[in-house]
Amino acid sequence: EENLLKKLHIKDHYIYLKASEVYEIYYNIKKQSPLLEKYITISGDGIDTPQIFNVKIGTKVLDLIKTYFDINFEDYDIYVNGLMQGIKMNIETLIVTPNLAGIMIMKKRANKPQKCIKCGKCIEVCPIHSNPLQAYLKKEKVPCINCGLCTYICPAYINLRKYLTGDENE
């Protein structure tokens, strides 16, 4: 019961779980032990065929990728847990953890952040109708669900997520 309550996400009287969390609960109940392995997806425009791997927690991601893919890491950026919500990581120090869901291997792009053109695309795409421009231009706190759509859609390549989460100085 205690293990189950730790995993439950309750919002507005609804319980929601990710597929990986359902599997972990099942494993805990069936084996009465902690989950020692994790399913992760490796995809992105840097590889030909996306794949799902069942690997031990603690595995070095670099070793996993070198075993199955022929990649020169200088030409790619590695994102953990998606392009929109995920973060760019150093492949040298990355290991499989219970929170790792997927790895995106993306070709490096020379898209440097530019000055905001105030096009409003970030506002249009926001699922909660927030205004990321207020956070970016006026440094005001605005509601955010951390989906990353505003950053993904921005034609000026501004990482608006950093301003919404208060990490603009990173």
PDB file of C-alpha atoms in Angstrom:
ATOM      1  CA  GLU A   1       0.000   0.000   0.000  1.00  0.00           C
ATOM      2  CA  GLU A   2       2.794   2.406   0.920  1.00  0.00           C
ATOM      3  CA  ASN A   3       4.621   1.735  -2.355  1.00  0.00           C
ATOM      4  CA  LEU A   4       1.419   2.242  -4.334  1.00  0.00           C
ATOM      5  CA  LEU A   5       0.615   5.547  -2.639  1.00  0.00           C
ATOM      6  CA  LYS A   6       4.088   6.879  -3.490  1.00  0.00           C
ATOM      7  CA  LYS A   7       3.441   6.253  -7.195  1.00  0.00           C
ATOM      8  CA  LEU A   8      -0.082   7.652  -7.418  1.00  0.00           C
ATOM      9  CA  HIS A   9      -0.513  11.014  -9.097  1.00  0.00           C
ATOM     10  CA  ILE A  10      -3.774  12.541  -7.956  1.00  0.00           C
ATOM     11  CA  LYS A  11      -5.080  15.689  -9.605  1.00  0.00           C
ATOM     12  CA  ASP A  12      -8.663  16.952  -9.528  1.00  0.00           C
ATOM     13  CA  HIS A  13      -9.843  13.628  -8.046  1.00  0.00           C
ATOM     14  CA  TYR A  14      -8.278  11.635 -10.910  1.00  0.00           C
ATOM     15  CA  ILE A  15      -5.415   9.202 -10.581  1.00  0.00           C
ATOM     16  CA  TYR A  16      -3.016   9.016 -13.503  1.00  0.00           C
ATOM     17  CA  LEU A  17       0.030   6.828 -14.055  1.00  0.00           C
ATOM     18  CA  LYS A  18       2.580   6.480 -16.827  1.00  0.00           C
ATOM     19  CA  ALA A  19       2.897   3.058 -18.438  1.00  0.00           C
ATOM     20  CA  SER A  20       6.329   2.664 -16.852  1.00  0.00           C
ATOM     21  CA  GLU A  21       4.849   3.358 -13.415  1.00  0.00           C
ATOM     22  CA  VAL A  22       2.119   0.745 -13.920  1.00  0.00           C
ATOM     23  CA  TYR A  23       4.833  -1.754 -14.879  1.00  0.00           C
ATOM     24  CA  GLU A  24       6.903  -0.837 -11.802  1.00  0.00           C
ATOM     25  CA  ILE A  25       3.913  -1.295  -9.493  1.00  0.00           C
ATOM     26  CA  TYR A  26       3.120  -4.643 -11.136  1.00  0.00           C
ATOM     27  CA  TYR A  27       6.742  -5.735 -10.735  1.00  0.00           C
ATOM     28  CA  ASN A  28       6.805  -4.625  -7.078  1.00  0.00           C
ATOM     29  CA  ILE A  29       3.646  -6.578  -6.326  1.00  0.00           C
ATOM     30  CA  LYS A  30       4.625  -9.692  -8.294  1.00  0.00           C
ATOM     31  CA  LYS A  31       8.253  -9.942  -7.209  1.00  0.00           C
ATOM     32  CA  GLN A  32       7.990  -8.045  -3.920  1.00  0.00           C
ATOM     33  CA  SER A  33      11.240  -6.309  -4.769  1.00  0.00           C
ATOM     34  CA  PRO A  34      12.320  -3.016  -6.319  1.00  0.00           C
ATOM     35  CA  LEU A  35      12.483  -2.625 -10.061  1.00  0.00           C
ATOM     36  CA  LEU A  36      16.038  -3.231 -11.261  1.00  0.00           C
ATOM     37  CA  GLU A  37      15.470  -2.792 -14.998  1.00  0.00           C
ATOM     38  CA  LYS A  38      13.949  -0.058 -17.118  1.00  0.00           C
ATOM     39  CA  TYR A  39      12.499   0.180 -20.628  1.00  0.00           C
ATOM     40  CA  ILE A  40      13.894   3.176 -22.498  1.00  0.00           C
ATOM     41  CA  THR A  41      13.321   4.401 -26.035  1.00  0.00           C
ATOM     42  CA  ILE A  42      16.183   5.667 -28.167  1.00  0.00           C
ATOM     43  CA  SER A  43      15.074   7.693 -31.176  1.00  0.00           C
ATOM     44  CA  GLY A  44      15.688  10.941 -33.042  1.00  0.00           C
ATOM     45  CA  ASP A  45      16.855  12.128 -36.440  1.00  0.00           C
ATOM     46  CA  GLY A  46      20.395  10.961 -35.624  1.00  0.00           C
ATOM     47  CA  ILE A  47      19.515   7.279 -35.950  1.00  0.00           C
ATOM     48  CA  ASP A  48      17.767   5.274 -38.668  1.00  0.00           C
ATOM     49  CA  THR A  49      15.479   3.089 -36.553  1.00  0.00           C
ATOM     50  CA  PRO A  50      14.096   3.995 -33.120  1.00  0.00           C
ATOM     51  CA  GLN A  51      14.432   1.148 -30.635  1.00  0.00           C
ATOM     52  CA  ILE A  52      13.211   0.199 -27.177  1.00  0.00           C
ATOM     53  CA  PHE A  53      15.669  -1.419 -24.782  1.00  0.00           C
ATOM     54  CA  ASN A  54      15.191  -3.168 -21.453  1.00  0.00           C
ATOM     55  CA  VAL A  55      18.329  -2.261 -19.497  1.00  0.00           C
ATOM     56  CA  LYS A  56      19.509  -2.437 -15.918  1.00  0.00           C
ATOM     57  CA  ILE A  57      19.214   0.741 -13.877  1.00  0.00           C
ATOM     58  CA  GLY A  58      22.715   2.188 -13.559  1.00  0.00           C
ATOM     59  CA  THR A  59      23.787   1.244 -17.098  1.00  0.00           C
ATOM     60  CA  LYS A  60      25.961   3.850 -18.825  1.00  0.00           C
ATOM     61  CA  VAL A  61      23.961   5.198 -21.768  1.00  0.00           C
ATOM     62  CA  LEU A  62      27.167   5.776 -23.738  1.00  0.00           C
ATOM     63  CA  ASP A  63      27.955   2.044 -23.617  1.00  0.00           C
ATOM     64  CA  LEU A  64      24.412   1.155 -24.691  1.00  0.00           C
ATOM     65  CA  ILE A  65      24.444   3.522 -27.660  1.00  0.00           C
ATOM     66  CA  LYS A  66      27.937   2.494 -28.787  1.00  0.00           C
ATOM     67  CA  THR A  67      26.833  -1.164 -28.733  1.00  0.00           C
ATOM     68  CA  TYR A  68      23.818  -0.661 -31.014  1.00  0.00           C
ATOM     69  CA  PHE A  69      24.483   2.510 -33.029  1.00  0.00           C
ATOM     70  CA  ASP A  70      27.431   3.847 -35.027  1.00  0.00           C
ATOM     71  CA  ILE A  71      27.451   7.510 -33.984  1.00  0.00           C
ATOM     72  CA  ASN A  72      30.026  10.279 -33.833  1.00  0.00           C
ATOM     73  CA  PHE A  73      28.750  12.174 -30.784  1.00  0.00           C
ATOM     74  CA  GLU A  74      30.405  15.444 -31.848  1.00  0.00           C
ATOM     75  CA  ASP A  75      27.736  15.756 -34.567  1.00  0.00           C
ATOM     76  CA  TYR A  76      24.726  15.165 -32.288  1.00  0.00           C
ATOM     77  CA  ASP A  77      22.931  16.578 -29.280  1.00  0.00           C
ATOM     78  CA  ILE A  78      21.493  14.164 -26.718  1.00  0.00           C
ATOM     79  CA  TYR A  79      18.145  15.004 -25.112  1.00  0.00           C
ATOM     80  CA  VAL A  80      16.662  13.068 -22.209  1.00  0.00           C
ATOM     81  CA  ASN A  81      12.898  12.501 -21.945  1.00  0.00           C
ATOM     82  CA  GLY A  82      11.883  14.272 -25.158  1.00  0.00           C
ATOM     83  CA  LEU A  83      12.586  17.369 -27.192  1.00  0.00           C
ATOM     84  CA  MET A  84       9.903  19.559 -25.692  1.00  0.00           C
ATOM     85  CA  GLN A  85      10.021  18.668 -22.004  1.00  0.00           C
ATOM     86  CA  GLY A  86      13.419  17.045 -21.884  1.00  0.00           C
ATOM     87  CA  ILE A  87      16.825  18.501 -21.318  1.00  0.00           C
ATOM     88  CA  LYS A  88      20.068  18.385 -23.250  1.00  0.00           C
ATOM     89  CA  MET A  89      22.572  16.116 -21.512  1.00  0.00           C
ATOM     90  CA  ASN A  90      26.223  15.139 -21.690  1.00  0.00           C
ATOM     91  CA  ILE A  91      26.377  11.552 -22.968  1.00  0.00           C
ATOM     92  CA  GLU A  92      29.600  10.886 -21.037  1.00  0.00           C
ATOM     93  CA  THR A  93      27.911  11.110 -17.629  1.00  0.00           C
ATOM     94  CA  LEU A  94      24.424   9.853 -18.481  1.00  0.00           C
ATOM     95  CA  ILE A  95      23.211   6.651 -16.797  1.00  0.00           C
ATOM     96  CA  VAL A  96      19.872   4.853 -16.799  1.00  0.00           C
ATOM     97  CA  THR A  97      17.792   5.935 -13.799  1.00  0.00           C
ATOM     98  CA  PRO A  98      14.194   5.139 -12.829  1.00  0.00           C
ATOM     99  CA  ASN A  99      13.189   8.575 -14.192  1.00  0.00           C
ATOM    100  CA  LEU A 100      14.760   8.081 -17.628  1.00  0.00           C
ATOM    101  CA  ALA A 101      12.054   7.361 -20.191  1.00  0.00           C
ATOM    102  CA  GLY A 102      13.766   8.076 -23.477  1.00  0.00           C
ATOM    103  CA  ILE A 103      16.773   9.446 -25.289  1.00  0.00           C
ATOM    104  CA  MET A 104      16.629  11.592 -28.412  1.00  0.00           C
ATOM    105  CA  ILE A 105      19.733  11.649 -30.593  1.00  0.00           C
ATOM    106  CA  MET A 106      19.400  14.770 -32.720  1.00  0.00           C
ATOM    107  CA  LYS A 107      21.677  16.215 -35.393  1.00  0.00           C
ATOM    108  CA  LYS A 108      23.308  19.432 -34.168  1.00  0.00           C
ATOM    109  CA  ARG A 109      21.809  22.543 -35.645  1.00  0.00           C
ATOM    110  CA  ALA A 110      23.361  25.981 -35.896  1.00  0.00           C
ATOM    111  CA  ASN A 111      20.169  27.660 -34.708  1.00  0.00           C
ATOM    112  CA  LYS A 112      21.333  30.293 -32.278  1.00  0.00           C
ATOM    113  CA  PRO A 113      18.727  32.186 -30.223  1.00  0.00           C
ATOM    114  CA  GLN A 114      17.795  35.462 -31.865  1.00  0.00           C
ATOM    115  CA  LYS A 115      15.883  38.512 -30.732  1.00  0.00           C
ATOM    116  CA  CYS A 116      12.184  37.871 -30.099  1.00  0.00           C
ATOM    117  CA  ILE A 117      10.082  38.881 -33.122  1.00  0.00           C
ATOM    118  CA  LYS A 118       6.869  38.959 -31.042  1.00  0.00           C
ATOM    119  CA  CYS A 119       5.068  36.667 -33.478  1.00  0.00           C
ATOM    120  CA  GLY A 120       2.826  35.219 -30.748  1.00  0.00           C
ATOM    121  CA  LYS A 121       3.243  31.580 -31.804  1.00  0.00           C
ATOM    122  CA  CYS A 122       4.227  30.673 -28.251  1.00  0.00           C
ATOM    123  CA  ILE A 123       0.944  32.067 -26.974  1.00  0.00           C
ATOM    124  CA  GLU A 124      -1.107  30.327 -29.690  1.00  0.00           C
ATOM    125  CA  VAL A 125       0.407  26.913 -28.971  1.00  0.00           C
ATOM    126  CA  CYS A 126       0.148  27.074 -25.170  1.00  0.00           C
ATOM    127  CA  PRO A 127      -2.395  24.450 -24.010  1.00  0.00           C
ATOM    128  CA  ILE A 128      -3.332  26.523 -20.933  1.00  0.00           C
ATOM    129  CA  HIS A 129      -3.466  29.843 -22.841  1.00  0.00           C
ATOM    130  CA  SER A 130      -0.604  31.349 -20.877  1.00  0.00           C
ATOM    131  CA  ASN A 131       1.642  34.129 -22.204  1.00  0.00           C
ATOM    132  CA  PRO A 132       5.297  33.007 -22.355  1.00  0.00           C
ATOM    133  CA  LEU A 133       6.230  36.436 -23.749  1.00  0.00           C
ATOM    134  CA  GLN A 134       5.451  38.005 -20.369  1.00  0.00           C
ATOM    135  CA  ALA A 135       7.943  35.685 -18.713  1.00  0.00           C
ATOM    136  CA  TYR A 136      10.566  36.321 -21.374  1.00  0.00           C
ATOM    137  CA  LEU A 137      10.196  40.049 -22.023  1.00  0.00           C
ATOM    138  CA  LYS A 138       8.866  41.351 -18.703  1.00  0.00           C
ATOM    139  CA  LYS A 139      10.317  38.720 -16.346  1.00  0.00           C
ATOM    140  CA  GLU A 140       6.832  38.139 -14.925  1.00  0.00           C
ATOM    141  CA  LYS A 141       5.703  34.815 -13.508  1.00  0.00           C
ATOM    142  CA  VAL A 142       3.025  33.164 -15.654  1.00  0.00           C
ATOM    143  CA  PRO A 143       1.191  29.846 -15.257  1.00  0.00           C
ATOM    144  CA  CYS A 144       3.079  26.971 -16.894  1.00  0.00           C
ATOM    145  CA  ILE A 145       2.637  23.187 -17.100  1.00  0.00           C
ATOM    146  CA  ASN A 146       6.195  22.734 -18.409  1.00  0.00           C
ATOM    147  CA  CYS A 147       5.130  21.105 -21.700  1.00  0.00           C
ATOM    148  CA  GLY A 148       7.838  22.861 -23.740  1.00  0.00           C
ATOM    149  CA  LEU A 149       5.615  23.670 -26.727  1.00  0.00           C
ATOM    150  CA  CYS A 150       6.497  27.376 -26.622  1.00  0.00           C
ATOM    151  CA  THR A 151      10.209  26.661 -26.951  1.00  0.00           C
ATOM    152  CA  TYR A 152       9.600  24.040 -29.629  1.00  0.00           C
ATOM    153  CA  ILE A 153       7.546  26.401 -31.825  1.00  0.00           C
ATOM    154  CA  CYS A 154       9.651  29.573 -31.395  1.00  0.00           C
ATOM    155  CA  PRO A 155      11.029  30.736 -34.794  1.00  0.00           C
ATOM    156  CA  ALA A 156      13.678  32.816 -32.971  1.00  0.00           C
ATOM    157  CA  TYR A 157      14.967  29.652 -31.208  1.00  0.00           C
ATOM    158  CA  ILE A 158      14.497  31.157 -27.740  1.00  0.00           C
ATOM    159  CA  ASN A 159      14.368  28.611 -24.927  1.00  0.00           C
ATOM    160  CA  LEU A 160      11.221  30.066 -23.359  1.00  0.00           C
ATOM    161  CA  ARG A 161      10.971  27.148 -20.929  1.00  0.00           C
ATOM    162  CA  LYS A 162      13.970  28.510 -19.045  1.00  0.00           C
ATOM    163  CA  TYR A 163      12.183  31.805 -18.438  1.00  0.00           C
ATOM    164  CA  LEU A 164       8.937  30.114 -17.427  1.00  0.00           C
ATOM    165  CA  THR A 165      10.697  27.905 -14.896  1.00  0.00           C
ATOM    166  CA  GLY A 166      12.887  30.738 -13.593  1.00  0.00           C
ATOM    167  CA  ASP A 167      16.137  29.238 -14.926  1.00  0.00           C
ATOM    168  CA  GLU A 168      16.938  32.036 -17.402  1.00  0.00           C
ATOM    169  CA  ASN A 169      20.377  32.514 -15.847  1.00  0.00           C
ATOM    170  CA  GLU A 170      21.465  28.916 -16.515  1.00  0.00           C
TER     171      GLU A 170
END
